[in-house]
């Protein structure tokens, strides 16, 4: 229960910051000022937006399928929020440390699609229906390259446990039960003869342990944009043609929940990218000889310092990825449906398959 | 022609070209983002940077900052009622009839305007409806004493449209009534004097 509340609080905080950042980043990229009035530099804008939404009337269209319509936002948010359960925040802090975390995450996020369909169908509105169908088509398609990219990371790590994958990517590897005698080699190749177990930092991140994971990371990132309906893959909510997509009929509290779910999804996919490819909660600074940057910026496991450093690195890396998401949104125009499907099936999926193959071969070399 | 088109098409497609254009787009927005610490300055139109839009944010936070306007900007009207001889020319020339003037003849000497024209009329009503005014400036050109002018004030929106009617008269309603009464009294006296003079002439004749 405590973990539930803490995660919810943390998530709300991150989403509020993200919503504010989105407006400011968008404004700065378009040579505008963004919010300036509410609070210093408009920093309370996102909070006030939420308060405004909570005060609004909760309208249920007369001809809507009321049950589905009312249930959909909660289902969508629950599906996304349940994904956070397996995300490790620090070496000792994980809401639910189950051994098949990756598998669970992929499965539970897919439930999102059902919620989208419920919202689109239940609204009894042609725009909502079209938006929901596009959204589902897109999410289901992009789960394949995303899944393959995750699979290659899992193959390299030989684990479905997010916490174990995290430990492998830093100086603390030998502290994980069962990995006391493992060694990390540069690029995972023992023949190079450079032992990075105690160097840590960026050299032990998954993209360095197996360089083809860099490609997997890019594929995963592109696919994750599509999965969270972000521009340039936002055809499900294409404002200019579909008004707002599946949530066109929602208002007030229910809209706020959908909004929260959308931003939580962005945070979640970024967290997963960070954990699987970018060293999770490990520091990016390596130990260089006697200058033990990695040890200094890792802290001690199980103590306050260790938890704070880990949370700090995890969240700052996530924010970097979130910034890239915003950056892409305000730079690239929306893809057409056929371009979207072309990119998924003819570019990303084949490349992801090749990466999976390479990752398998690389894993053989790593032994 | 066909081959050129095909070549151009070939040149503009393909994986690396796509990557190149994606990167150049991303660099463009990132450059704007990085320049966001600079701001447009509220400079006058004669400044070199006025039209060039240098780097940085283009927005001015209007009520706090505003682009300077010329000193002789022709926006809201102002009437210096002291100098007005209530000749009604402005009301006549106004294409939208937004000036309302009522006049009362003065009974005594009420002085001269600053350019030496003699004043003979009071203006109990001198209203300009700024909501109707089209800021053509005709009224200011016909004004013989140059008392009606346009000022550089342009931000005077109101919540209640009645407040857009500007009253320029310097007489209170009581004063105006008093002047009207005085004028009528003088008329009566003059009429009485005239009648008396007429009667006297008749008697003489
Ligand atoms: S500026 Fe033009 S429209 Fe306005 S009061 Fe004068 S004559 Fe009338
Ligand atoms: S034209 Fe000038 S002097 Fe004549 S009534 Fe109008 S403001 Fe007064």
Short mmCIF file of C-alpha atoms in Angstrom, two decimals, chain B:
data_model
loop_
_atom_site.label_atom_id
_atom_site.label_comp_id
_atom_site.label_asym_id
_atom_site.label_seq_id
_atom_site.Cartn_x
_atom_site.Cartn_y
_atom_site.Cartn_z
CA UNK B 1 12.70 17.19 -68.10
CA UNK B 2 11.57 13.74 -66.96
CA UNK B 3 15.09 12.61 -66.17
CA UNK B 4 15.84 15.73 -64.17
CA UNK B 5 12.71 15.18 -62.12
CA UNK B 6 13.60 11.56 -61.55
CA UNK B 7 17.10 12.49 -60.49
CA UNK B 8 15.81 15.13 -58.14
CA UNK B 9 13.46 12.55 -56.68
CA UNK B 10 16.24 10.04 -56.31
CA UNK B 11 18.40 12.66 -54.74
CA UNK B 12 15.74 13.52 -52.20
CA UNK B 13 14.86 10.02 -51.05
CA UNK B 14 16.59 7.10 -49.50
CA UNK B 15 17.60 6.29 -45.97
CA UNK B 16 20.49 8.69 -45.56
CA UNK B 17 18.63 11.59 -47.00
CA UNK B 18 15.79 11.00 -44.58
CA UNK B 19 18.21 10.81 -41.67
CA UNK B 20 19.90 13.99 -42.85
CA UNK B 21 16.67 15.92 -43.07
CA UNK B 22 15.50 14.60 -39.69
CA UNK B 23 18.77 15.74 -38.13
CA UNK B 24 18.64 19.16 -39.74
CA UNK B 25 15.07 19.63 -38.50
CA UNK B 26 16.04 18.60 -35.01
CA UNK B 27 19.00 20.97 -35.06
CA UNK B 28 16.77 23.84 -36.10
CA UNK B 29 14.39 23.44 -33.17
CA UNK B 30 17.25 22.81 -30.77
CA UNK B 31 18.89 26.04 -31.89
CA UNK B 32 15.73 27.95 -31.17
CA UNK B 33 15.46 26.22 -27.81
CA UNK B 34 19.05 27.13 -26.97
CA UNK B 35 18.41 30.75 -27.91
CA UNK B 36 15.41 30.98 -25.63
CA UNK B 37 17.38 32.92 -23.04
CA UNK B 38 17.38 35.90 -25.40
CA UNK B 39 14.35 38.10 -25.80
CA UNK B 40 13.06 40.54 -28.33
CA UNK B 41 13.56 44.09 -27.05
CA UNK B 42 10.78 46.66 -27.18
CA UNK B 43 12.60 48.89 -29.65
CA UNK B 44 11.28 51.62 -31.90
CA UNK B 45 10.56 50.97 -35.57
CA UNK B 46 13.61 52.95 -36.65
CA UNK B 47 15.85 50.41 -34.92
CA UNK B 48 17.73 48.02 -37.21
CA UNK B 49 16.53 44.92 -35.40
CA UNK B 50 12.84 45.87 -35.62
CA UNK B 51 12.08 43.87 -38.76
CA UNK B 52 14.95 41.41 -38.60
CA UNK B 53 13.63 39.45 -35.63
CA UNK B 54 16.97 38.54 -34.13
CA UNK B 55 17.51 35.29 -32.22
CA UNK B 56 15.41 34.52 -29.21
CA UNK B 57 11.82 34.75 -28.16
CA UNK B 58 9.64 37.06 -30.20
CA UNK B 59 6.90 37.56 -27.61
CA UNK B 60 6.58 40.75 -25.61
CA UNK B 61 4.57 40.41 -22.41
CA UNK B 62 2.19 43.12 -23.53
CA UNK B 63 0.81 44.93 -20.52
CA UNK B 64 4.30 44.95 -19.01
CA UNK B 65 6.24 45.61 -22.19
CA UNK B 66 5.07 47.25 -25.38
CA UNK B 67 6.61 48.36 -28.63
CA UNK B 68 7.08 52.13 -28.52
CA UNK B 69 4.81 54.06 -30.87
CA UNK B 70 5.46 57.40 -32.54
CA UNK B 71 4.93 60.52 -30.44
CA UNK B 72 2.49 61.77 -33.05
CA UNK B 73 0.62 58.46 -33.07
CA UNK B 74 -2.96 59.01 -34.16
CA UNK B 75 -5.11 56.97 -31.82
CA UNK B 76 -7.52 58.17 -29.15
CA UNK B 77 -9.00 61.63 -29.64
CA UNK B 78 -8.60 64.35 -27.09
CA UNK B 79 -10.41 67.69 -27.00
CA UNK B 80 -8.90 70.61 -25.12
CA UNK B 81 -12.27 72.09 -24.25
CA UNK B 82 -10.74 75.38 -23.10
CA UNK B 83 -9.70 76.07 -26.68
CA UNK B 84 -12.85 74.80 -28.34
CA UNK B 85 -15.08 77.44 -29.92
CA UNK B 86 -17.91 74.92 -30.35
CA UNK B 87 -18.11 75.62 -34.07
CA UNK B 88 -19.55 72.13 -34.76
CA UNK B 89 -17.30 71.63 -37.76
CA UNK B 90 -15.89 68.39 -36.37
CA UNK B 91 -19.34 66.94 -35.79
CA UNK B 92 -20.36 67.84 -39.34
CA UNK B 93 -17.32 66.33 -41.03
CA UNK B 94 -17.27 63.11 -39.05
CA UNK B 95 -18.15 60.29 -41.46
CA UNK B 96 -19.65 58.11 -38.75
CA UNK B 97 -21.38 60.84 -36.75
CA UNK B 98 -19.78 59.90 -33.51
CA UNK B 99 -19.36 63.45 -32.19
CA UNK B 100 -22.37 64.95 -30.42
CA UNK B 101 -22.29 68.67 -29.64
CA UNK B 102 -24.90 70.86 -28.05
CA UNK B 103 -24.21 74.55 -27.70
CA UNK B 104 -25.53 77.41 -25.59
CA UNK B 105 -24.78 81.01 -26.43
CA UNK B 106 -22.86 82.78 -23.73
CA UNK B 107 -24.43 85.82 -22.16
CA UNK B 108 -21.23 87.39 -20.97
CA UNK B 109 -17.71 87.60 -22.32
CA UNK B 110 -16.06 84.17 -21.84
CA UNK B 111 -12.61 85.04 -23.10
CA UNK B 112 -10.48 83.86 -25.96
CA UNK B 113 -8.79 80.61 -26.90
CA UNK B 114 -5.02 80.23 -26.69
CA UNK B 115 -4.67 81.28 -30.33
CA UNK B 116 -6.75 84.42 -29.81
CA UNK B 117 -10.09 83.38 -31.26
CA UNK B 118 -13.02 84.78 -29.35
CA UNK B 119 -15.24 82.23 -27.63
CA UNK B 120 -18.98 82.84 -27.81
CA UNK B 121 -20.55 79.45 -27.05
CA UNK B 122 -20.68 77.04 -24.17
CA UNK B 123 -20.76 73.30 -24.88
CA UNK B 124 -23.00 71.58 -22.31
CA UNK B 125 -22.54 68.36 -24.35
CA UNK B 126 -19.38 67.42 -26.18
CA UNK B 127 -19.31 63.62 -26.53
CA UNK B 128 -17.17 61.46 -28.74
CA UNK B 129 -18.13 57.82 -29.06
CA UNK B 130 -14.74 56.11 -29.38
CA UNK B 131 -16.45 52.83 -30.13
CA UNK B 132 -17.84 54.29 -33.35
CA UNK B 133 -14.85 56.41 -34.27
CA UNK B 134 -12.86 55.06 -37.19
CA UNK B 135 -9.81 57.18 -36.42
CA UNK B 136 -9.83 58.84 -39.80
CA UNK B 137 -8.62 62.10 -38.30
CA UNK B 138 -10.91 64.33 -40.41
CA UNK B 139 -12.23 66.10 -37.35
CA UNK B 140 -8.76 67.15 -36.30
CA UNK B 141 -7.95 68.66 -39.69
CA UNK B 142 -11.07 70.81 -39.82
CA UNK B 143 -10.82 72.08 -36.26
CA UNK B 144 -10.09 75.82 -36.63
CA UNK B 145 -8.40 76.18 -33.26
CA UNK B 146 -6.52 72.85 -33.30
CA UNK B 147 -8.05 71.90 -30.00
CA UNK B 148 -9.20 68.46 -31.17
CA UNK B 149 -6.14 66.21 -31.47
CA UNK B 150 -5.21 62.56 -31.68
CA UNK B 151 -3.01 61.13 -28.94
CA UNK B 152 -0.67 58.11 -28.83
CA UNK B 153 -2.94 56.26 -26.38
CA UNK B 154 -4.31 53.11 -27.98
CA UNK B 155 -5.12 50.77 -25.11
CA UNK B 156 -8.46 51.96 -23.74
CA UNK B 157 -10.77 48.99 -24.00
CA UNK B 158 -13.68 48.94 -21.57
CA UNK B 159 -15.92 46.30 -20.06
CA UNK B 160 -19.04 48.43 -20.46
CA UNK B 161 -19.47 49.91 -23.92
CA UNK B 162 -21.09 53.04 -22.45
CA UNK B 163 -17.70 53.94 -21.07
CA UNK B 164 -16.42 54.26 -24.61
CA UNK B 165 -18.31 57.54 -24.91
CA UNK B 166 -15.93 60.25 -23.76
CA UNK B 167 -17.41 63.41 -22.28
CA UNK B 168 -15.26 66.46 -22.84
CA UNK B 169 -17.52 69.19 -21.55
CA UNK B 170 -16.26 71.25 -18.64
CA UNK B 171 -19.75 72.21 -17.45
CA UNK B 172 -21.67 70.25 -14.88
CA UNK B 173 -25.37 69.72 -15.70
CA UNK B 174 -26.36 72.36 -13.12
CA UNK B 175 -23.97 74.86 -14.61
CA UNK B 176 -25.27 74.05 -18.04
CA UNK B 177 -28.84 74.64 -16.87
CA UNK B 178 -27.77 77.90 -15.30
CA UNK B 179 -26.17 79.05 -18.54
CA UNK B 180 -29.25 78.03 -20.46
CA UNK B 181 -31.43 79.97 -18.00
CA UNK B 182 -29.19 83.04 -18.26
CA UNK B 183 -29.30 82.88 -22.01
CA UNK B 184 -33.10 82.59 -22.02
CA UNK B 185 -33.37 85.46 -19.57
CA UNK B 186 -31.15 87.58 -21.77
CA UNK B 187 -33.26 86.68 -24.78
CA UNK B 188 -36.40 87.67 -22.87
CA UNK B 189 -34.83 90.92 -21.74
CA UNK B 190 -33.73 91.63 -25.25
CA UNK B 191 -37.18 90.81 -26.55
CA UNK B 192 -38.72 93.04 -23.88
CA UNK B 193 -36.28 95.84 -24.71
CA UNK B 194 -37.07 95.40 -28.36
CA UNK B 195 -40.80 95.51 -27.69
CA UNK B 196 -40.33 98.59 -25.52
CA UNK B 197 -38.28 100.26 -28.25
CA UNK B 198 -40.89 99.36 -30.82
CA UNK B 199 -43.67 100.75 -28.64
CA UNK B 200 -41.68 103.95 -28.06
CA UNK B 201 -41.11 104.37 -31.79
CA UNK B 202 -44.81 103.84 -32.44
CA UNK B 203 -45.69 106.49 -29.90
CA UNK B 204 -43.20 108.88 -31.46
CA UNK B 205 -44.50 108.06 -34.92
#
